[in-house]
Coordinates of C-alpha atoms in Angstrom, one line a residue:
M4 CA -74.8 -11.2 68.0
L5 CA -73.5 -14.6 68.7
E6 CA -75.8 -17.0 70.6
F7 CA -74.8 -20.4 72.1
E8 CA -77.0 -23.2 73.4
P9 CA -76.5 -26.9 74.3
V10 CA -76.9 -29.5 71.6
G11 CA -78.2 -32.2 74.0
P12 CA -77.0 -35.8 74.1
V13 CA -74.4 -36.5 71.4
K14 CA -73.6 -40.1 70.5
I15 CA -70.1 -39.3 69.3
D16 CA -68.8 -37.4 72.3
C17 CA -65.2 -38.5 72.9
F18 CA -61.9 -37.2 74.3
G19 CA -60.9 -35.1 71.4
A20 CA -64.4 -33.6 70.7
N21 CA -66.7 -33.2 73.7
T22 CA -69.3 -30.7 75.0
H23 CA -70.9 -29.9 71.7
I24 CA -72.9 -26.7 71.5
Y25 CA -74.9 -24.8 68.9
V26 CA -73.7 -21.4 67.7
S27 CA -75.8 -19.0 65.6
I28 CA -76.2 -15.3 64.8
N29 CA -79.1 -13.5 66.2
R30 CA -80.2 -10.6 63.9
S31 CA -83.2 -8.4 64.2
N32 CA -83.9 -8.7 60.4
N33 CA -82.8 -10.9 57.6
N34 CA -80.2 -8.5 56.1
D35 CA -76.7 -9.7 56.8
E36 CA -73.1 -8.6 56.3
L37 CA -73.4 -9.9 52.7
G38 CA -75.8 -7.1 52.0
E39 CA -78.4 -9.6 50.9
K40 CA -81.7 -10.7 52.3
R41 CA -81.4 -14.4 53.2
E42 CA -83.0 -16.8 55.6
I43 CA -82.3 -16.4 59.3
P44 CA -79.0 -18.1 59.9
K45 CA -79.0 -21.8 60.9
K46 CA -77.4 -23.1 64.0
M47 CA -74.0 -24.8 63.6
V48 CA -72.6 -27.4 65.9
I49 CA -69.2 -26.6 67.4
L50 CA -67.4 -27.4 70.7
E51 CA -67.6 -25.4 73.9
K52 CA -63.9 -24.5 73.4
Y53 CA -64.9 -22.4 70.4
R54 CA -67.1 -20.0 72.5
K55 CA -64.1 -18.0 73.7
M56 CA -62.6 -17.4 70.2
A57 CA -65.9 -16.9 68.3
P58 CA -66.3 -13.1 68.9
R59 CA -62.6 -12.5 68.0
I60 CA -63.1 -14.3 64.7
K61 CA -66.3 -12.5 63.9
E62 CA -64.5 -9.1 64.5
M63 CA -61.1 -9.9 63.0
E64 CA -59.5 -7.8 60.3
V65 CA -59.7 -9.1 56.8
Y66 CA -57.5 -7.9 54.0
D67 CA -58.1 -7.7 50.3
D68 CA -55.1 -10.0 49.6
D69 CA -56.3 -12.8 52.0
V70 CA -57.1 -16.1 50.3
W71 CA -59.5 -18.4 52.2
V72 CA -60.2 -22.1 51.6
V73 CA -63.4 -23.2 53.2
S74 CA -65.2 -26.5 53.3
F75 CA -67.1 -28.9 55.4
P76 CA -64.5 -31.3 56.9
K77 CA -63.1 -34.1 54.7
C78 CA -64.3 -32.6 51.5
G79 CA -61.0 -32.2 49.8
T80 CA -59.8 -29.3 51.9
T81 CA -56.1 -30.3 52.1
W82 CA -55.9 -31.0 48.4
T83 CA -57.5 -27.6 47.6
Q84 CA -55.2 -25.8 50.0
E85 CA -52.1 -27.2 48.4
M86 CA -53.4 -26.3 44.9
V87 CA -54.3 -22.8 45.9
W88 CA -51.1 -22.2 47.8
L89 CA -49.0 -23.4 44.8
L90 CA -50.9 -21.3 42.3
N91 CA -50.7 -18.2 44.5
N92 CA -46.9 -18.7 45.2
N93 CA -45.5 -19.1 41.7
L94 CA -45.5 -22.9 41.9
N95 CA -42.8 -23.0 44.6
F96 CA -42.5 -26.8 44.8
V97 CA -39.4 -26.6 47.0
E98 CA -41.2 -24.8 49.8
A99 CA -44.3 -26.9 49.3
K100 CA -42.3 -30.0 50.1
K101 CA -40.3 -28.4 53.0
V102 CA -42.7 -26.3 54.9
N103 CA -45.7 -27.9 56.6
L104 CA -49.1 -26.9 55.1
L105 CA -50.3 -26.1 58.6
Q106 CA -47.7 -23.3 58.6
R107 CA -48.3 -22.2 55.0
F108 CA -52.0 -22.3 55.2
P109 CA -53.0 -22.3 58.9
F110 CA -56.4 -23.5 60.3
L111 CA -58.2 -20.5 61.8
E112 CA -60.4 -22.2 64.5
L113 CA -58.2 -25.3 65.1
S114 CA -57.9 -24.8 68.8
G115 CA -61.6 -24.4 69.2
V116 CA -62.5 -27.7 67.6
L117 CA -60.0 -30.2 69.1
S118 CA -59.9 -30.7 72.8
Q119 CA -56.2 -31.5 72.9
I120 CA -55.0 -28.5 70.9
P121 CA -53.9 -25.5 73.1
D122 CA -55.7 -22.1 72.7
G123 CA -54.4 -19.5 70.2
S124 CA -54.9 -20.8 66.6
E125 CA -56.7 -17.6 65.7
D126 CA -53.6 -15.6 66.8
V127 CA -51.5 -17.4 64.3
I128 CA -53.7 -15.9 61.6
F129 CA -54.0 -12.5 63.2
N130 CA -50.2 -12.2 63.3
A131 CA -49.4 -13.9 59.9
P132 CA -47.5 -12.0 57.2
R133 CA -49.5 -11.0 54.2
P134 CA -50.7 -12.3 51.9
R135 CA -52.4 -14.7 54.3
H136 CA -53.7 -18.1 53.3
I137 CA -56.4 -19.2 55.7
K138 CA -58.2 -22.5 56.2
S139 CA -61.6 -22.7 57.9
H140 CA -64.6 -25.0 58.2
L141 CA -66.9 -22.3 59.5
N142 CA -70.2 -21.7 57.7
V143 CA -71.1 -18.5 55.8
D144 CA -72.7 -16.9 58.8
L145 CA -69.8 -17.4 61.2
L146 CA -67.0 -16.2 58.9
P147 CA -65.6 -12.7 59.9
D148 CA -68.0 -9.9 59.1
K149 CA -65.3 -7.9 57.3
I150 CA -64.8 -10.6 54.8
W151 CA -67.9 -9.5 52.9
S152 CA -66.8 -5.8 52.5
S153 CA -63.3 -6.9 51.4
Q154 CA -61.9 -8.3 48.1
A155 CA -60.6 -11.3 50.0
K156 CA -60.9 -14.5 47.8
I157 CA -62.9 -17.5 49.1
I158 CA -62.5 -20.9 47.5
Y159 CA -65.2 -23.4 48.7
V160 CA -64.9 -27.1 47.9
A161 CA -67.8 -29.5 48.3
R162 CA -67.9 -33.3 48.2
N163 CA -70.7 -35.9 48.2
P164 CA -71.7 -36.5 51.8
K165 CA -71.3 -40.3 51.6
D166 CA -67.6 -40.2 50.9
A167 CA -67.2 -37.2 53.3
A168 CA -69.0 -39.0 56.1
I169 CA -66.9 -42.2 55.8
S170 CA -63.7 -40.1 55.6
F171 CA -64.8 -38.1 58.7
F172 CA -65.5 -41.4 60.6
H173 CA -61.9 -42.5 60.1
H174 CA -60.7 -39.0 61.0
Y175 CA -62.7 -39.2 64.3
R176 CA -61.3 -42.7 65.0
N177 CA -57.7 -41.8 64.6
L178 CA -57.3 -38.1 65.4
V179 CA -60.2 -37.4 67.7
G180 CA -60.4 -40.7 69.7
Y181 CA -63.9 -41.7 68.8
P182 CA -64.4 -45.3 70.2
G183 CA -68.0 -45.9 69.0
T184 CA -69.6 -47.6 66.0
K185 CA -69.6 -46.5 62.4
E186 CA -73.4 -46.6 62.5
D187 CA -73.7 -44.2 65.4
F188 CA -71.3 -41.9 63.7
L189 CA -73.3 -41.9 60.4
D190 CA -76.5 -41.4 62.2
A191 CA -75.1 -38.3 64.0
Y192 CA -73.8 -37.1 60.6
M193 CA -77.3 -37.1 59.1
E194 CA -78.9 -35.8 62.3
G195 CA -76.7 -32.8 62.3
K196 CA -75.2 -33.8 65.7
I197 CA -71.5 -33.6 64.6
I198 CA -69.1 -30.7 64.5
Y199 CA -69.8 -28.1 61.8
A200 CA -73.1 -29.7 61.0
P201 CA -75.7 -29.6 59.5
F202 CA -73.9 -30.6 56.3
F203 CA -76.4 -29.2 53.8
D204 CA -76.8 -25.8 55.6
H205 CA -73.1 -25.4 55.3
L206 CA -72.9 -26.4 51.6
L207 CA -75.9 -24.5 50.4
G208 CA -74.9 -21.3 52.3
F209 CA -71.8 -21.1 50.0
W210 CA -73.7 -22.4 46.9
D211 CA -76.1 -19.4 47.3
I212 CA -73.2 -16.9 47.1
R213 CA -71.2 -18.7 44.4
K214 CA -71.8 -15.9 41.8
R215 CA -70.0 -13.3 43.9
E216 CA -66.8 -12.1 42.2
N217 CA -64.6 -13.1 45.2
V218 CA -66.1 -16.6 45.6
L219 CA -65.1 -19.7 43.7
F220 CA -67.1 -22.9 44.2
L221 CA -65.4 -26.2 43.4
T222 CA -66.3 -29.8 43.9
Y223 CA -64.0 -32.7 44.8
E224 CA -65.5 -34.9 42.1
D225 CA -64.9 -32.3 39.4
M226 CA -61.3 -31.9 40.6
K227 CA -60.8 -35.7 40.4
R228 CA -62.3 -35.9 36.9
D229 CA -60.3 -32.9 35.6
I230 CA -57.5 -31.5 37.7
M231 CA -56.1 -29.5 34.8
G232 CA -59.5 -27.8 34.4
A233 CA -59.6 -27.1 38.2
L234 CA -56.0 -25.7 38.0
R235 CA -56.9 -23.4 35.1
K236 CA -60.1 -22.2 36.8
T237 CA -58.4 -21.5 40.1
S238 CA -55.4 -19.8 38.4
D239 CA -57.8 -17.4 36.6
F240 CA -59.7 -16.7 39.9
L241 CA -56.5 -15.9 41.6
G242 CA -55.3 -13.6 38.8
K243 CA -52.4 -15.9 37.9
S244 CA -51.1 -17.1 34.5
Y245 CA -49.2 -20.4 33.9
T246 CA -48.3 -22.4 30.9
E247 CA -49.8 -25.8 30.3
E248 CA -46.5 -27.4 31.1
Q249 CA -46.3 -25.6 34.4
L250 CA -49.9 -26.7 35.2
M251 CA -49.0 -30.3 34.4
Q252 CA -46.1 -30.1 36.9
A253 CA -48.6 -28.8 39.5
A254 CA -51.0 -31.6 38.6
D255 CA -48.2 -34.1 39.2
H256 CA -47.4 -32.5 42.6
L257 CA -51.1 -32.8 43.5
S258 CA -51.5 -36.5 42.5
L259 CA -52.7 -38.7 45.3
K260 CA -49.4 -40.6 45.5
N261 CA -47.3 -37.5 45.7
M262 CA -49.6 -35.8 48.2
R263 CA -49.6 -38.9 50.5
N264 CA -45.8 -39.1 50.3
N265 CA -45.2 -35.5 51.1
P266 CA -45.0 -35.1 54.9
A267 CA -45.6 -31.4 54.5
C268 CA -49.1 -32.1 53.1
N269 CA -50.1 -35.3 54.8
N270 CA -50.1 -33.9 58.4
D271 CA -47.9 -36.7 59.7
E272 CA -46.9 -34.5 62.6
L273 CA -50.5 -33.7 63.5
V274 CA -51.4 -37.4 63.4
R275 CA -48.4 -38.3 65.6
E276 CA -49.4 -35.6 68.2
A277 CA -53.0 -36.7 68.2
R278 CA -52.0 -40.3 69.0
K279 CA -50.1 -39.2 72.1
F280 CA -53.6 -38.4 73.5
N281 CA -55.7 -40.8 71.6
K282 CA -55.3 -44.4 72.7
M283 CA -58.4 -45.6 70.8
S284 CA -56.9 -45.8 67.3
S285 CA -57.0 -49.3 65.7
E286 CA -55.6 -48.2 62.4
T287 CA -51.8 -48.0 62.8
E288 CA -51.3 -47.2 59.2
Y289 CA -53.8 -44.3 59.1
K290 CA -52.8 -41.4 56.9
F291 CA -54.5 -38.0 57.0
I292 CA -54.8 -38.2 53.2
R293 CA -56.4 -41.6 53.2
K294 CA -58.0 -43.0 50.0
G295 CA -58.5 -39.9 48.0
E296 CA -61.0 -41.5 45.8
T297 CA -64.6 -40.9 44.6
K298 CA -67.3 -43.4 45.5
A299 CA -65.0 -45.0 48.1
F300 CA -68.0 -45.2 50.4
E301 CA -69.2 -48.1 48.2
Q302 CA -66.7 -50.4 50.0
E303 CA -67.5 -49.3 53.5
M304 CA -71.1 -48.3 53.7
S305 CA -73.8 -50.9 54.1
D306 CA -76.8 -51.0 51.7
E307 CA -79.0 -49.9 54.6
Y308 CA -77.0 -46.8 55.1
K309 CA -76.6 -46.1 51.4
A310 CA -80.4 -46.0 51.3
K311 CA -80.6 -43.8 54.4
F312 CA -78.1 -41.3 52.9
D313 CA -79.9 -41.3 49.6
K314 CA -83.2 -40.4 51.3
W315 CA -81.5 -37.7 53.4
I316 CA -79.7 -36.2 50.4
A317 CA -82.9 -36.0 48.4
E318 CA -84.9 -34.4 51.2
S319 CA -82.1 -31.9 52.0
L320 CA -81.7 -30.8 48.4
K321 CA -85.5 -30.6 47.6
G322 CA -86.3 -27.2 46.1
T323 CA -82.6 -26.3 45.5
D324 CA -80.6 -26.2 42.3
F325 CA -77.5 -27.8 43.6
P326 CA -76.5 -30.9 41.5
F327 CA -74.4 -33.7 43.0
K328 CA -72.3 -35.4 40.2
Y329 CA -70.7 -38.5 41.5

């Protein structure tokens, strides 16, 4: 059963993301849809708008040929979506440059997480032709129940939270309309007072199920270090076979330069639409795919906040076997 409750005062409330609430699953025991005994699910932060669509998502049909890309926001989601879509569509570069990624790989709960987006993003998925490619930032507990009894494939991508937080800050400034300080935003990030938080509950929930046959766990840093290795691993996971030459063509398509110059990937239309509502943006050259680097936080995070993040990361990962390599 879904439960909702107020988060309380949130420093980063703004036009595009306001009225934050907690959502969680109430179970009488620890056995969940995964058929495993796990900790009682954690509360996830979401917007009030999501409440209406939440039960529809939990109860939605899931098909064996569905392919899901899931992540915490700004962890390489768009890059992973484009890679997965290409590999699962015979490297159709023509369509990948012509048809917007939002159409090829729609965002399940989009209208529940941006105040200015009209209702109905879940219906896009419900009515999509198969095989469906589905993007979501929901945590393990809030994904559809039927996903765990299906053969649907889930690709999860993780990223170090320092880079992810800085990237999310710029996203909030330019797409969501956040007018506040970077420091307030970073504090909210670590405090779990931001949409989809807490960060480590999200990440570790998928890390714990990474050995399931229908789950592939990737990291942004590994993809940056070895995109060819990521392409081979993901091809195998999807049951596809390509030559090294074909994968090199895919790697070129997925380069930062080509992704940023491809309007079908760079969400130029979404950015333009957001700016119609968002008058707070100070970055007129903002691109949805911004720097696309590892350790970019070094240039934008103060020494004080680097130390705060280091402490938070160490405390959050204590007793786990998740390794951050960055």
